Short mmCIF file of N, CA, C and O in Angstrom, two decimals:
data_model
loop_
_atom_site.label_atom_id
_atom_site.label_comp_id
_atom_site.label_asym_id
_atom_site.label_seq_id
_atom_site.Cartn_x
_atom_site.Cartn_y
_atom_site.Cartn_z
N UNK A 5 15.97 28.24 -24.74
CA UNK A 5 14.78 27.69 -25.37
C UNK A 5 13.98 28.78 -26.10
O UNK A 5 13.54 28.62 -27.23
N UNK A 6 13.81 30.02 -25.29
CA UNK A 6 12.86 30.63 -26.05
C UNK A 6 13.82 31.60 -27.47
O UNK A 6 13.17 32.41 -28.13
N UNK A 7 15.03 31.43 -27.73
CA UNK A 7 15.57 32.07 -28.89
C UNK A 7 15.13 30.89 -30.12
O UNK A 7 14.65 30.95 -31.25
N UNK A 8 15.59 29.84 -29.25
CA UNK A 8 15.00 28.38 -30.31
C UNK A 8 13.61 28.80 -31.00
O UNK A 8 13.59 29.14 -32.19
N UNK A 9 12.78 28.78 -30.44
CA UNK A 9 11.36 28.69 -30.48
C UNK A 9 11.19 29.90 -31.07
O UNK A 9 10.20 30.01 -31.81
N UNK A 10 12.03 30.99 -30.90
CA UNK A 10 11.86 32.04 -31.66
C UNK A 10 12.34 32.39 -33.50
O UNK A 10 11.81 33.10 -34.36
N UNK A 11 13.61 31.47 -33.54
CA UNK A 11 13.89 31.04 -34.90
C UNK A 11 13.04 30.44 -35.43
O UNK A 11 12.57 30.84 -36.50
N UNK A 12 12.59 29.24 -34.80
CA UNK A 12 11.85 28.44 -35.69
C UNK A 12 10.16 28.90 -35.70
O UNK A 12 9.40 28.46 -36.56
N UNK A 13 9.85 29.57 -34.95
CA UNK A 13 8.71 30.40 -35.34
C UNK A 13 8.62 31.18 -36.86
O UNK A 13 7.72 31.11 -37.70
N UNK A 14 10.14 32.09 -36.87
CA UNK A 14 9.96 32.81 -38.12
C UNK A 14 10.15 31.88 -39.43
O UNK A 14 9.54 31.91 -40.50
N UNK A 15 11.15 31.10 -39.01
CA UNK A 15 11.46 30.22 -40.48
C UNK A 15 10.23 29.25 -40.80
O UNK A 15 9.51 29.30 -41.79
N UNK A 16 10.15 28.26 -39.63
CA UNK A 16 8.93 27.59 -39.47
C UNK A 16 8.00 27.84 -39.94
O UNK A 16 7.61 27.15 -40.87
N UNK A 17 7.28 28.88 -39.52
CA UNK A 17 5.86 29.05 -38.66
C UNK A 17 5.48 28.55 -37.53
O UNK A 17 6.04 27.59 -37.00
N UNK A 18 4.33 29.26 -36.96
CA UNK A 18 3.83 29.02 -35.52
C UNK A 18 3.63 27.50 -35.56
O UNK A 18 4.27 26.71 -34.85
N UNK A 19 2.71 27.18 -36.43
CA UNK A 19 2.33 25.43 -36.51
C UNK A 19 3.09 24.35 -36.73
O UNK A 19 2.68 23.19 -36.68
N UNK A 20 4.05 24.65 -36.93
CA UNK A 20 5.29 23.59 -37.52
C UNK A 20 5.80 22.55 -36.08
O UNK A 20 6.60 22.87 -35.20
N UNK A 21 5.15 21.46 -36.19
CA UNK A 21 5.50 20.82 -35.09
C UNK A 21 6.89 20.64 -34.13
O UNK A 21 6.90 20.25 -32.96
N UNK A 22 8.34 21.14 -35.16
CA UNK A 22 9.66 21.55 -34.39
C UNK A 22 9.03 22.86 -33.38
O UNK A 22 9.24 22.85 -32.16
N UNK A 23 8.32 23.85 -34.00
CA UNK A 23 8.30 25.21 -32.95
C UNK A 23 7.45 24.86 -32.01
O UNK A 23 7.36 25.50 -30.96
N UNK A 24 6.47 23.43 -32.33
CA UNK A 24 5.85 23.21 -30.84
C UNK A 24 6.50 22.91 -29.84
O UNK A 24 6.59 23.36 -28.70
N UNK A 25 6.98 22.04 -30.46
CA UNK A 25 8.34 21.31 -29.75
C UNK A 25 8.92 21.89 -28.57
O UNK A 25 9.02 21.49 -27.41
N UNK A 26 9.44 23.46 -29.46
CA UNK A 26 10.63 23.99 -29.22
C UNK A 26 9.90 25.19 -27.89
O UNK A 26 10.69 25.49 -27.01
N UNK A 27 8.85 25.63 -27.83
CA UNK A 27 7.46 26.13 -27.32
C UNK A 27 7.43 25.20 -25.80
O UNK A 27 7.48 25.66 -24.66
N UNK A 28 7.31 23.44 -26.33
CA UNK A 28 6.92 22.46 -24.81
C UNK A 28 8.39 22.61 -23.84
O UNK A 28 8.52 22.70 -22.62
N UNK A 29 9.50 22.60 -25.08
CA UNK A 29 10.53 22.59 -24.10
C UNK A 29 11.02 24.02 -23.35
O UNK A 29 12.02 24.15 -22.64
N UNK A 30 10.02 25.06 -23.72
CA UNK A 30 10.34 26.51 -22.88
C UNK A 30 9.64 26.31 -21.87
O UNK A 30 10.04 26.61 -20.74
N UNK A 31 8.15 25.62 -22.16
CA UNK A 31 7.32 25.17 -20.71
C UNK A 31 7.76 24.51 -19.49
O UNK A 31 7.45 24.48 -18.30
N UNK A 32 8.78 23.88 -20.46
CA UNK A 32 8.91 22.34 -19.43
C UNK A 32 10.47 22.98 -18.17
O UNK A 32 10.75 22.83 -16.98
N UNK A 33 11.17 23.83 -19.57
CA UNK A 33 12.25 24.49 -18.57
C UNK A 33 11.48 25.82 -17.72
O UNK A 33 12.16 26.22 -16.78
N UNK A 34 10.60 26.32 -17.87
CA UNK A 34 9.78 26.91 -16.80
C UNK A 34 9.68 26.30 -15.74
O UNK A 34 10.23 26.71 -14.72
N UNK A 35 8.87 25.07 -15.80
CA UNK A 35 7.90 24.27 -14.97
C UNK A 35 9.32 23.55 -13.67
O UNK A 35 9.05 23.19 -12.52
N UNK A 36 10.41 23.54 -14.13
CA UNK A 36 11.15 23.17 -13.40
C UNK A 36 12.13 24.44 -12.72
O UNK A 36 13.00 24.27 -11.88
N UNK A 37 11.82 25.42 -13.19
CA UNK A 37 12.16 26.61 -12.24
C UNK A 37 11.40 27.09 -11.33
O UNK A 37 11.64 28.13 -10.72
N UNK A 38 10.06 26.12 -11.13
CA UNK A 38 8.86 26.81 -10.52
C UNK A 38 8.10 27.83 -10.73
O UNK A 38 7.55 28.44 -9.81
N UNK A 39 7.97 28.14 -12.02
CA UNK A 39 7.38 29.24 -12.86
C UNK A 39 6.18 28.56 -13.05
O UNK A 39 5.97 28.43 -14.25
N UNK A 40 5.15 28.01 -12.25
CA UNK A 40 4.10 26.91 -13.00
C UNK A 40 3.12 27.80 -13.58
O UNK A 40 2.15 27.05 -13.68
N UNK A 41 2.81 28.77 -13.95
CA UNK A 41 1.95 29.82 -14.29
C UNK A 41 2.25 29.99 -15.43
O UNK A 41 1.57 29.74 -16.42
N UNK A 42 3.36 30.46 -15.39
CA UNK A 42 3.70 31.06 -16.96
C UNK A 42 4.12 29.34 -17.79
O UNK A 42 4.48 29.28 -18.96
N UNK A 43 3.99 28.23 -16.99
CA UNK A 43 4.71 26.88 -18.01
C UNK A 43 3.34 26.35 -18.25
O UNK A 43 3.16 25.74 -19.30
N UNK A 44 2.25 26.51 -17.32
CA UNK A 44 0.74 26.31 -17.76
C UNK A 44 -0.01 27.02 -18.98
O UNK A 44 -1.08 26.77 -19.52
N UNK A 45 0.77 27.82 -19.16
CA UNK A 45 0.33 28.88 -19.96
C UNK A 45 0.60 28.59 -21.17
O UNK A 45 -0.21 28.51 -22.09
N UNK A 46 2.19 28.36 -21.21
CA UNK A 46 2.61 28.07 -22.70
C UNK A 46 2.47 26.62 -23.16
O UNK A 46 2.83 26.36 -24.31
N UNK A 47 2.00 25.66 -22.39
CA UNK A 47 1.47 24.46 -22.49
C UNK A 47 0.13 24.70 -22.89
O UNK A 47 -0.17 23.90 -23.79
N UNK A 48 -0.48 25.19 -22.70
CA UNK A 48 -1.97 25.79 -23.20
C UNK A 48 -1.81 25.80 -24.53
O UNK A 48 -2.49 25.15 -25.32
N UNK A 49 -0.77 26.63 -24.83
CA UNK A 49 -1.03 27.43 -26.31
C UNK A 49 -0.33 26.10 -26.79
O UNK A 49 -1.07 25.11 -26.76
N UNK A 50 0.59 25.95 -27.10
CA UNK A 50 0.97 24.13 -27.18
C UNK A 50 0.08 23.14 -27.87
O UNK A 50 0.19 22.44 -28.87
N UNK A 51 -1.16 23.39 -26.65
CA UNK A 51 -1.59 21.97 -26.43
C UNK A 51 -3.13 21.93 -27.65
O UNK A 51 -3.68 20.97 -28.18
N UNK A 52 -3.53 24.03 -27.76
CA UNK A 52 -4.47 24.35 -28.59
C UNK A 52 -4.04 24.22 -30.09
O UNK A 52 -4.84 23.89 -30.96
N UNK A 53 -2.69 24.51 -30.36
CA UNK A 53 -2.37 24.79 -31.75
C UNK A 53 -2.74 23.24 -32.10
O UNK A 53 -3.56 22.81 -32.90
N UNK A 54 -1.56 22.33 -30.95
CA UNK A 54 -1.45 20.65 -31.86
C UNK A 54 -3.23 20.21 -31.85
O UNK A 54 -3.53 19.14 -32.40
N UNK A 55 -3.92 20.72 -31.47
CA UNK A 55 -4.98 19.83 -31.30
C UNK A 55 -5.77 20.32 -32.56
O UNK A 55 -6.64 19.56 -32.98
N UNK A 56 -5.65 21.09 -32.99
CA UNK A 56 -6.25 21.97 -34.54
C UNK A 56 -4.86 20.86 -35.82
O UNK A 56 -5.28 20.17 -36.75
N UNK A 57 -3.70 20.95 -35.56
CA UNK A 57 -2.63 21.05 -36.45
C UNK A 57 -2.32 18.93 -36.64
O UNK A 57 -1.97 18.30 -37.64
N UNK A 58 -2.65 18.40 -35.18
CA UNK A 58 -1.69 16.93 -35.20
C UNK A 58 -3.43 16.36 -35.13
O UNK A 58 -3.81 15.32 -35.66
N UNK A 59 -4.21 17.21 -34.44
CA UNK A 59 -5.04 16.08 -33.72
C UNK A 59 -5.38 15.97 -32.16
O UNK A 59 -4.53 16.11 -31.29
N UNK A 60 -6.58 15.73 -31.95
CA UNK A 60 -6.33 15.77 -30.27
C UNK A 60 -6.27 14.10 -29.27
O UNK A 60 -6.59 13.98 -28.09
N UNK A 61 -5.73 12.90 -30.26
CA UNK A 61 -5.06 12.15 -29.99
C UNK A 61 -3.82 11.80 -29.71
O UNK A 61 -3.36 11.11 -28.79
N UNK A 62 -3.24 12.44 -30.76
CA UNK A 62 -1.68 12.81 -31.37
C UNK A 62 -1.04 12.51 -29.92
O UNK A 62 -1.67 12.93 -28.95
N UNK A 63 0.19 11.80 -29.69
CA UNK A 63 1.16 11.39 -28.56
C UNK A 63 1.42 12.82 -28.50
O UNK A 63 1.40 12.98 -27.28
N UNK A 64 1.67 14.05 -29.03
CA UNK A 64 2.24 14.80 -28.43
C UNK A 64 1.61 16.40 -27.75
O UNK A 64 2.13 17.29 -27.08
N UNK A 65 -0.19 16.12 -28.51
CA UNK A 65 -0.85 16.73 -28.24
C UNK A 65 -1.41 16.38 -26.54
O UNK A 65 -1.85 17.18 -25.72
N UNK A 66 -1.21 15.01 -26.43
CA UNK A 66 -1.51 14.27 -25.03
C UNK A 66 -0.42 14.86 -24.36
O UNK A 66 -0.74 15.62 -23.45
N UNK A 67 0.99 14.68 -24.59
CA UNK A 67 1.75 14.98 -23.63
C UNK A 67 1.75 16.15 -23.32
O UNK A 67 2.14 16.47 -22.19
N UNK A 68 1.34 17.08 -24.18
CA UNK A 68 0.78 18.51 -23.59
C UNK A 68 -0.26 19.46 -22.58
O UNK A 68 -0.37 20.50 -21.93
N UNK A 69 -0.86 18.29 -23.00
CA UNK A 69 -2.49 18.10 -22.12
C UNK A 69 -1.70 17.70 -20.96
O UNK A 69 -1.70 18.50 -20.02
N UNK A 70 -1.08 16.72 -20.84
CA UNK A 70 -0.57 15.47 -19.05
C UNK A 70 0.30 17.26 -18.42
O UNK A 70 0.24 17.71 -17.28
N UNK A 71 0.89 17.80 -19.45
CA UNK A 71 2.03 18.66 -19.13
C UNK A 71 1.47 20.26 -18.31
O UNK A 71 2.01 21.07 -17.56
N UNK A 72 0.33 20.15 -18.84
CA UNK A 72 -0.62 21.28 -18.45
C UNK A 72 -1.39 20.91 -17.32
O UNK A 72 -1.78 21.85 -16.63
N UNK A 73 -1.71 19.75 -16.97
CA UNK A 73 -2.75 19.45 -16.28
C UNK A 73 -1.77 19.25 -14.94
O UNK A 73 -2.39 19.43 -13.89
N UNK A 74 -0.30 18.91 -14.76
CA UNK A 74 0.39 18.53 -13.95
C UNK A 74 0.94 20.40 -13.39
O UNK A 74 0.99 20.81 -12.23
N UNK A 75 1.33 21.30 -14.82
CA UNK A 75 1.36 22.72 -13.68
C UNK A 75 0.19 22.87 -13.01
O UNK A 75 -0.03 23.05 -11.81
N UNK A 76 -0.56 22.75 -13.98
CA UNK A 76 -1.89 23.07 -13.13
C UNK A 76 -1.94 22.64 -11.48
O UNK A 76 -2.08 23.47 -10.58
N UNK A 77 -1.79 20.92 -11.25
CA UNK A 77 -2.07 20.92 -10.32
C UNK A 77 -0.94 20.97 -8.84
O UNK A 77 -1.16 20.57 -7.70
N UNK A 78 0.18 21.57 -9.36
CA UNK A 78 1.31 22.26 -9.24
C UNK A 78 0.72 23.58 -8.52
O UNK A 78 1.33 23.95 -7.51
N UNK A 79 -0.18 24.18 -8.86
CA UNK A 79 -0.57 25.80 -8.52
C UNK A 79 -1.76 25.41 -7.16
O UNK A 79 -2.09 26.21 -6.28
N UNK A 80 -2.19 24.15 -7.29
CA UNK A 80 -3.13 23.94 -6.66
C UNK A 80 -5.08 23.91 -7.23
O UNK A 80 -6.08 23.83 -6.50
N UNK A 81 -5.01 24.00 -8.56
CA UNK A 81 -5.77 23.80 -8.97
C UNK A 81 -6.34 22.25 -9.72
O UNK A 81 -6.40 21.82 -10.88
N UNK A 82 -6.71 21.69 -8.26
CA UNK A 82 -7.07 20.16 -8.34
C UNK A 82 -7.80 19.96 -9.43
O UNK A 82 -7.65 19.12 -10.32
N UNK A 83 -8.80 21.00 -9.25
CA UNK A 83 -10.47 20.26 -10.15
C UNK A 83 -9.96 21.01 -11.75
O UNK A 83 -10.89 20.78 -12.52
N UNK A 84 -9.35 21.45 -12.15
CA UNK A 84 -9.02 22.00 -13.30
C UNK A 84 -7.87 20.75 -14.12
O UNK A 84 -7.93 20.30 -15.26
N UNK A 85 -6.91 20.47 -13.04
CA UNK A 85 -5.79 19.44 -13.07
C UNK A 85 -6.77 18.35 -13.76
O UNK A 85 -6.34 17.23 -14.04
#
């Protein structure tokens, strides 16, 4: 995932909704190795770009938000979750 995300960063750009994409799915293969720190993290940055770039309605800016809020409460941080 992250060589993906790394191509399409340069060709792309950062904002190009494939490199978000490509960005949720490095989170998401984190988040299932139990890395919830570092998959909260890159769901963050994710979830800030689409909300400037799609919108902070956008289906995929939400699923970023649900995606962040679920490591989150993964780490134990209820009231943040």
């Amino acid at each position: 995932h992250r060589q993906c995300w790394e191509v399409r960063k340069k060709t792309l750009g950062e904002d190009h909704p494939e490199t978000l994409r490509s960005l949720d799915n490095m989170a998401v293969a984190l988040f299932r190795q139990g890395n919830y720190v570092q998959a909260e993290a890159l769901h963050r940055q994710c979830w800030e770009v689409q909300k400037k770039t799609l919108g902070e309605d956008h289906p995929e800016t939400l699923r970023s938000l649900d995606n962040m809020a679920v490591a989150l409460f993964r780490q134990g941080n209820y009231v943040q979750a």
